[in-house]
Each structure stands twice: as structure tokens, then as C-alpha cells.
XYZ file of C-alpha atoms in Angstrom:
437
model
C 36.694 11.507 -26.326
C 35.914 13.028 -22.848
C 32.509 13.184 -24.236
C 32.074 9.303 -24.773
C 33.745 8.545 -22.075
C 30.724 10.501 -20.078
C 28.750 8.743 -21.968
C 29.897 4.995 -20.854
C 30.050 6.424 -17.145
C 26.715 6.917 -17.597
C 25.505 3.668 -19.301
C 28.051 1.933 -16.606
C 26.571 3.557 -13.548
C 23.039 2.098 -14.385
C 23.987 -1.794 -14.874
C 22.317 -4.119 -12.922
C 23.992 -5.135 -9.926
C 23.152 -8.918 -8.404
C 20.919 -8.609 -5.906
C 19.472 -10.867 -3.945
C 15.403 -11.167 -4.847
C 13.787 -9.435 -5.390
C 16.131 -8.253 -7.909
C 15.410 -4.042 -9.146
C 15.193 -2.552 -13.197
C 16.595 -0.098 -14.960
C 14.222 0.547 -17.718
C 14.096 4.153 -18.651
C 11.830 5.726 -17.019
C 10.295 9.811 -16.712
C 12.767 12.616 -16.383
C 13.134 13.556 -13.069
C 12.067 17.155 -12.300
C 15.531 18.478 -12.239
C 16.049 21.701 -11.128
C 18.993 24.756 -11.749
C 21.935 23.490 -10.331
C 22.493 26.646 -7.981
C 20.688 28.122 -4.601
C 17.508 28.762 -4.801
C 16.853 32.927 -6.170
C 19.993 33.013 -7.830
C 19.958 33.561 -11.613
C 22.506 32.444 -14.432
C 23.820 32.825 -18.176
C 23.316 29.478 -20.025
C 24.961 29.498 -23.218
C 27.013 27.183 -25.661
C 28.880 27.861 -28.690
C 30.349 26.515 -31.680
C 32.006 23.275 -31.770
C 30.641 22.743 -27.890
C 28.022 20.092 -28.522
C 24.638 19.941 -28.409
C 22.559 20.127 -25.151
C 25.583 20.694 -23.526
C 25.115 23.948 -21.166
C 28.160 26.930 -20.093
C 26.538 27.930 -16.839
C 27.288 31.693 -15.169
C 26.533 33.888 -12.247
C 24.485 37.432 -14.058
C 25.411 38.741 -10.225
C 29.640 39.081 -9.899
C 32.149 36.099 -10.343
C 30.922 32.319 -11.007
C 34.195 30.972 -9.287
C 33.775 28.907 -6.254
C 30.221 29.825 -5.902
C 28.440 26.539 -4.291
C 27.106 23.859 -6.857
C 23.829 22.299 -6.237
C 22.309 18.326 -7.252
C 19.449 19.132 -9.894
C 17.726 16.106 -8.752
C 17.744 13.499 -6.089
C 20.108 10.617 -6.923
C 23.149 9.090 -6.459
C 27.128 9.478 -7.328
C 28.917 7.614 -9.800
C 31.491 9.943 -10.384
C 33.513 11.892 -8.032
C 36.784 12.608 -9.189
C 39.121 13.887 -11.854
C 39.396 13.824 -15.346
C 41.931 15.773 -17.877
C 39.237 17.663 -19.577
C 36.336 18.293 -17.567
C 38.801 18.835 -14.580
C 37.564 17.923 -11.002
C 33.680 16.842 -11.851
C 30.436 14.369 -10.657
C 28.141 12.642 -12.669
C 24.820 11.738 -10.566
C 22.170 8.903 -11.028
C 18.906 9.418 -10.957
C 17.049 6.239 -11.390
C 15.422 5.383 -14.458
C 18.185 6.041 -17.411
C 18.561 9.314 -16.051
C 22.077 11.290 -15.449
C 23.264 14.817 -14.750
C 26.941 16.030 -15.358
C 28.787 19.180 -13.279
C 32.575 19.748 -14.880
C 35.115 22.075 -13.498
C 34.511 22.453 -10.223
C 37.210 24.805 -8.468
C 38.690 21.760 -5.861
C 37.951 17.897 -5.545
C 34.494 17.753 -4.855
C 32.697 17.363 -1.434
C 30.737 14.334 -1.863
C 31.637 10.886 -3.070
C 31.218 7.310 -5.529
C 27.838 6.007 -4.353
C 26.696 8.596 -2.441
C 23.080 9.531 -2.047
C 22.211 13.028 -2.432
C 19.122 14.690 -2.363
C 17.840 17.057 -4.948
C 19.833 20.716 -3.209
C 22.442 19.538 -1.927
C 26.002 21.017 -2.582
C 28.200 18.888 -4.924
C 30.916 21.198 -5.041
C 32.352 24.619 -6.251
C 32.662 26.462 -9.640
C 35.997 26.526 -10.851
C 37.854 26.232 -14.249
C 39.802 23.217 -13.951
C 40.796 21.257 -16.555
C 39.865 22.416 -20.518
C 37.863 25.208 -19.371
C 38.410 29.270 -20.203
C 37.257 30.701 -17.591
C 35.020 29.923 -13.948
C 31.787 28.317 -15.541
C 29.835 25.017 -14.669
C 29.203 22.740 -17.941
C 26.148 21.353 -17.396
C 24.775 18.325 -19.437
C 21.451 16.041 -18.440
C 21.448 12.338 -20.607
C 19.001 9.815 -20.695
C 20.296 5.984 -21.207
C 23.403 7.520 -21.796
C 22.574 9.348 -24.417
C 22.520 13.513 -24.378
C 18.799 15.512 -24.230
C 18.085 18.703 -24.107
C 18.403 19.782 -20.277
C 14.917 20.812 -18.087
C 14.915 22.848 -14.606
C 11.848 23.036 -12.946
C 10.050 21.265 -15.262
C 11.067 24.494 -18.246
C 13.177 23.500 -21.480
C 16.847 25.139 -21.137
C 16.377 26.163 -25.248
C 19.886 25.210 -25.113
C 20.529 22.333 -28.245
C 22.279 23.288 -30.955
C 25.808 24.852 -30.925
C 26.089 25.326 -34.940
C 28.670 22.768 -35.635
C 28.816 19.717 -37.724
C 32.620 19.459 -36.663
C 31.388 17.488 -33.575
C 29.364 14.853 -32.787
C 27.206 13.069 -32.643
C 24.637 15.610 -34.479
C 22.266 16.021 -32.185
C 20.000 19.127 -33.130
C 20.833 21.360 -36.703
C 20.743 25.049 -36.501
C 22.522 27.946 -35.801
C 24.350 28.401 -32.367
C 21.484 28.547 -29.478
C 20.464 32.021 -28.313
C 21.805 32.510 -24.520
C 19.084 32.986 -21.904
C 19.173 33.350 -18.175
C 17.376 31.153 -15.919
C 16.682 31.782 -12.380
C 16.582 28.843 -9.615
C 14.181 27.159 -7.804
C 16.312 25.054 -6.534
C 14.789 26.381 -3.256
C 14.355 22.751 -1.127
C 11.150 21.865 1.080
C 9.806 24.797 2.190
C 7.836 22.844 4.761
C 7.993 19.846 6.888
C 8.212 16.392 5.408
C 6.589 12.823 6.862
C 10.014 10.661 5.688
C 7.198 8.035 5.688
C 9.220 4.874 4.427
C 12.649 7.120 4.419
C 14.336 4.954 6.311
C 18.029 6.425 4.923
C 16.837 10.067 5.922
C 18.062 11.344 2.787
C 14.618 13.429 1.617
C 13.545 9.780 -0.963
C 11.807 7.601 -0.085
C 13.307 3.686 0.506
C 11.439 0.054 0.446
C 11.098 -1.789 3.641
C 9.297 -5.246 3.267
C 8.693 -8.176 5.621
C 9.641 -11.566 3.729
C 7.404 -14.626 4.136
C 10.233 -16.144 6.341
C 8.873 -13.102 8.642
C 12.625 -11.722 7.605
C 12.453 -7.491 7.807
C 15.109 -6.108 4.864
C 15.257 -2.430 3.572
C 16.191 -1.596 0.162
C 17.711 1.720 -0.519
C 16.375 4.186 -2.837
C 19.811 4.763 -5.139
C 17.940 7.572 -7.334
C 14.854 5.957 -7.953
C 16.109 2.643 -7.835
C 16.471 -0.109 -5.667
C 20.243 -0.976 -4.067
C 21.154 -4.276 -2.589
C 18.695 -5.104 0.557
C 19.928 -5.177 4.063
C 17.963 -7.213 6.755
C 16.833 -4.958 9.860
C 15.520 -7.271 11.653
C 13.543 -10.688 12.124
C 10.259 -12.373 14.533
C 7.879 -10.208 12.123
C 6.727 -12.833 10.436
C 3.127 -12.447 12.511
C 2.847 -8.938 12.724
C -0.744 -7.778 11.601
C 0.489 -4.449 9.947
C 4.047 -3.112 9.812
C 5.036 0.274 8.679
C 7.822 2.594 8.268
C 7.064 6.452 9.228
C 9.985 9.641 11.199
C 8.380 9.046 14.578
C 11.527 10.460 16.757
C 11.538 13.380 13.853
C 14.880 13.155 13.048
C 14.429 12.921 9.759
C 14.779 9.301 9.334
C 12.118 6.643 9.377
C 11.450 4.711 11.938
C 8.917 1.512 12.201
C 6.116 1.123 13.898
C 4.361 -2.055 14.080
C 0.886 -3.932 15.329
C 2.253 -7.798 16.882
C -0.276 -10.507 16.969
C -1.977 -9.617 20.348
C -2.835 -6.316 18.553
C -0.014 -4.207 20.811
C 1.508 -1.589 19.016
C 5.390 -0.591 19.177
C 7.577 1.569 18.031
C 11.273 0.480 17.023
C 13.516 3.685 17.040
C 15.631 3.541 14.266
C 18.756 4.092 15.522
C 21.458 5.141 12.794
C 22.638 1.074 12.253
C 19.395 -0.472 12.358
C 16.660 -0.714 14.882
C 16.794 -0.465 18.905
C 14.275 -2.026 21.388
C 10.937 -1.227 20.685
C 9.012 0.733 23.142
C 5.349 -0.071 23.461
C 2.609 2.863 22.291
C -0.487 1.052 21.998
C -2.456 -1.629 22.641
C -6.269 -2.931 21.317
C -5.025 -2.626 17.909
C -5.949 -6.386 16.516
C -9.145 -5.646 14.775
C -7.750 -2.583 12.590
C -8.595 -3.281 8.732
C -5.698 -0.566 8.286
C -2.752 1.046 10.409
C -0.567 3.748 8.374
C 1.957 5.964 10.572
C 2.151 10.029 9.045
C 2.794 13.203 10.024
C -1.173 14.489 9.906
C -0.391 16.794 12.194
C 2.360 18.140 10.412
C 5.101 19.152 13.821
C 7.460 16.496 11.916
C 6.825 13.548 13.780
C 4.365 11.415 12.518
C 0.992 10.378 14.126
C -1.241 7.341 13.510
C -3.638 6.378 11.397
C -6.929 3.570 11.294
C -9.836 2.038 10.050
C -11.423 0.495 12.408
C -13.430 -3.360 12.477
C -16.599 -0.666 11.845
C -14.812 1.021 8.997
C -14.287 4.653 10.882
C -11.250 6.249 9.972
C -8.903 7.061 13.209
C -6.026 10.143 14.179
C -3.737 9.125 16.905
C -1.907 12.036 17.185
C 1.757 11.937 17.920
C 1.623 13.850 21.400
C 5.901 13.205 22.337
C 5.621 10.610 24.785
C 3.256 8.039 23.093
C -0.476 8.808 21.528
C -3.464 11.219 22.607
C -6.822 10.529 22.718
C -8.276 9.802 18.684
C -10.240 11.935 16.517
C -12.519 10.469 13.781
C -11.963 12.249 10.659
C -13.877 9.927 8.626
C -16.509 6.422 7.410
C -17.184 3.956 4.979
C -13.629 3.199 4.950
C -14.310 -1.003 6.058
C -14.502 -1.574 2.219
C -11.184 0.219 1.415
C -8.881 -2.732 -0.138
C -5.703 -0.525 0.589
C -5.526 2.773 2.668
C -2.261 4.964 2.937
C -1.277 8.022 4.348
C 1.266 10.208 2.996
C 1.846 13.793 1.910
C 0.610 13.802 -1.709
C 0.495 17.612 -1.723
C 3.304 18.613 -0.940
C 2.189 20.903 2.021
C 3.774 19.276 4.951
C 1.043 17.721 6.316
C -0.229 13.378 5.110
C -2.916 13.022 3.556
C -4.825 9.866 2.643
C -5.030 7.882 -0.273
C -6.668 4.659 -0.373
C -7.940 2.310 -3.164
C -11.819 1.242 -2.767
C -14.014 -2.232 -3.638
C -14.239 -0.698 -7.204
C -10.093 -1.113 -7.616
C -10.575 3.030 -8.023
C -7.264 5.111 -6.052
C -8.744 7.951 -4.548
C -6.950 10.872 -2.935
C -8.521 12.859 0.272
C -6.762 16.206 0.442
C -6.004 17.468 4.265
C -7.717 20.381 4.587
C -6.409 21.695 7.816
C -9.062 20.432 10.314
C -10.049 17.011 8.055
C -10.377 15.417 4.927
C -12.198 16.799 1.343
C -13.911 15.378 -1.125
C -11.302 12.694 -2.529
C -10.133 13.003 -5.760
C -10.005 10.021 -8.303
C -6.048 9.482 -9.352
C -6.103 5.758 -10.934
C -8.327 2.699 -11.332
C -7.422 -0.689 -11.759
C -5.641 -0.971 -8.629
C -8.403 -3.818 -7.526
C -5.626 -6.834 -7.791
C -2.756 -5.226 -6.628
C -1.325 -7.211 -3.452
C 0.325 -3.858 -1.706
C -0.200 -0.809 -2.300
C 1.801 2.550 -0.138
C 2.063 6.081 -1.058
C 5.858 7.513 -0.183
C 7.923 10.480 -1.886
C 9.941 8.255 -3.804
C 11.363 11.027 -5.869
C 12.387 13.174 -2.993
C 10.197 15.928 -4.293
C 8.703 16.879 -1.481
C 4.710 15.251 -2.706
C 4.266 11.455 -2.115
C 4.251 9.068 -4.946
C 2.472 6.230 -5.398
C 3.746 2.208 -5.368
C 2.127 -0.862 -5.688
C 3.123 -4.397 -6.421
C 0.959 -6.292 -8.274
C -0.380 -9.716 -8.712
C 2.200 -10.633 -10.988
C 4.585 -9.812 -7.886
C 6.166 -6.491 -10.187
C 6.980 -3.631 -7.752
C 6.003 -0.787 -9.863
C 6.139 3.179 -9.070
C 3.745 5.637 -10.407
C 5.609 9.217 -10.127
C 3.468 12.173 -8.795
C 3.558 15.137 -12.164
C 1.961 17.684 -10.060
C -2.040 16.840 -11.196
C -1.924 12.945 -10.733
C 0.540 10.129 -11.361
C 2.939 9.699 -15.037
C 2.822 6.195 -16.417
C 4.904 3.485 -13.869
C 8.640 2.649 -13.766
C 9.135 -1.226 -12.762
C 12.089 -1.007 -9.969
C 11.668 -4.234 -8.930
C 10.339 -8.397 -8.936
C 9.808 -10.910 -7.215
C 7.815 -9.342 -4.766
C 4.508 -11.210 -4.073
C 5.221 -13.570 -1.477
C 6.132 -10.636 0.694
C 3.789 -10.206 3.484
C 4.395 -6.183 3.802
C 5.690 -3.926 1.848
C 6.155 -0.143 3.249
């Protein structure tokens, strides 16, 4: 019964909410890069037993007592349940978007997160205990796709815990003997480098989406775990701006907004925790630039500004703490590119440059410490996209790619470590937006 309750909750947390256009989509998506739900370097024993239910895992610490050890989020997402159940005791369910959820049962006391809260991978949820239907301190963990259990993966590796060896529990997913226990060491280590927080308006480590509507309204769509929540208006009068971007200029971990107005002035709008503060002018003469981006090129934790001028030259303007220093040329021949983006695609803490050329091919130009290395093609068929942005939507530290196609659909292309995975639709009705970031 408790298993059925968990499945219903998992499905329910994915139910669509009435949103103002654009609306969001909840189609099944690629598996998040789940990590073992314990601190970096800890080794835990993964096991099951006859009658436990297929794919369910009991986890115990190999280095001593399990009781009261911290439990961490296996991937970023939104808490869809945090509370008490008679069988699960104190427990948490996280909705990771794309139909994926994860479960954390038998906590020692009430979870330290709450319903609706956004959590980052590695964020503490509670502590190991033995509440509910439990015979000793351990974490009961499971991963679900569209409300159906599936084999858990950790750091891209299957757990190997599949069958409980019993026909008496159900539904039966796997036939066979009880899966053998195994030890797994956590790679849930958080980011080891600075992160540029492109479009991460919430500051939770996973990029959100911001857009300027046809009416000039600036809207913020929170990332609720690889999907988008209802928009929040954070500005108006943006309809005449030539360029609008979002990145962490202040270095406080949450994206600010930077824009080039109709006169070519470059303005910085600080994120004040609730919205945007009065703008500060940080440049002029930007009116003729074909593309303008903000991302942490230097790797110091604060966004710099990068732009393609009318001659197709690519310039880097360093953030000097108070404004922008003299530009450094880092490329040429960019004048024919349809879209140019900057974000940390490599995950090394410094922004790279991506671009869609005149033929619709998508290229990644790695930041090599001094400039840009030879490009790597990571896609094609992007020529008809209205908007293309690069930001860390998954929250794993490496930028993904998002795009608005000719039909106004918003797509998320996950970065899989070597390129881009199959896209997931996360919205529609974006065709009339003047700017998307």
C-alpha cells in the first residue's frame, strides 16, 4: 500500500498546473545524473531482501553507524513531498522533472526541506534513521520514471539492485534471485569550480528561463526540477531593448539582468532577492553589436560581457569589480553566425562560446585559458530556431542548450558529457518573445 501511495504521489507531482502562456510540458525525459545520496567519498552498502519489492534499495554506511548521517539530494529538483507516512516514517520525494522522481525514507526526524522547495544536487534533505516500518537505521531509496520504479543509477552506473527474488510482492518487474549487495562510493561532491550562473535567477544552481514578451514584459520562469513553473513578472518596458541577457554580474550566486537599450547604452539591473533594483550604466556604444552575452569568462565568479561587433569580431570585456575593462579580441569571422552564446559548457568554471552558423550547424568553442580552441560540432539543423541559449538547466555544472523552434516550442537539449542528448519539450508559445535567456 505504501508503494502504491508513493507511485500516486510521484505521478501527482507531475500533473500540469494552469500556467500563463507559454505553458510547460511534462513528457518523459532523459534520466538525471543521479548521485549516491550521501556526502562525497563515503562508501555505502546497497542491498535488498526477499519481499522488499524490485528495485528498492536499503543503504547502510560501511564506515560505522548509519544513524543520523546526512542524506543528500541525488539530483536537483523540487520537493513534492516532505513529511510523515506510517510505513516510510519521515521521508522526502523529489520531482526532478521529465517524469523522474526519487524517494528517501525512514529519516530520523522531520526533513529539513519542505514541500515545493527547490533543491540542488548534494543539498541535505535530512538524516538517516529508522522511523516507520523499519528494523534498523538505514536509507530506503528508489528512483521512478513516470511513477513506475526503475533500476537506480548513481553517477551514470546502474546500481545492480533489481530483483527482490519474491513473487509475493508486486508488481513484478524483474524475475530472478535476490540481487547481491554491493558497495558504492559517493561522487556527490558538489561543484569543485566556480559556476557562472547564466540565467540562474533563483541561485539554486540550475538555470531558470527569462523572457521579454511582445508587450515588453520581463518574465521569470523558475526551473522546478528540469521543468518550468508559472512565470513571475520582474519588469516592464523591455520591448525596445536590443539585447537582454541574464548572468551573475554581482557574484552573489544569483543571475542579474543586463541589457542594451535603444540608445546603445549597456545597463546592469541588480538582482535584489525579490526582483530587480534600479539599473546602473556600465557601458555605451553597444548599439551596433550583433550579439551580446554575459558569462564568467575569467572564472572569478562574476560575469563578464562578450560581444560580436558589426565587423564580426568577438570581444571579451573583463569585469573589473566596478565595471568593464578594456576589451580583448578573442575571435573573428562571427558576423554571419545566427546565434552566439556564452556559458560553461566544459564544466571547468570558465565560460566557453557556442554558436549557430549560417548553415544551421551548432559549434562549441572551448575556452583554453587564453582564448578559444578549434570548434567542435555538437549539432545541426539549428538554422530555423528563433532563439538559442546555453545555460546549466540540469544543475550539473556544465551548460546545456535550450532553443525556441520555428513553431514557438521551447526545447531543452541535455549535455550528456560528450554532446547533446535527445531534446525534451519544456514549453510552448515562445514564438512571439523578443528575447529569451
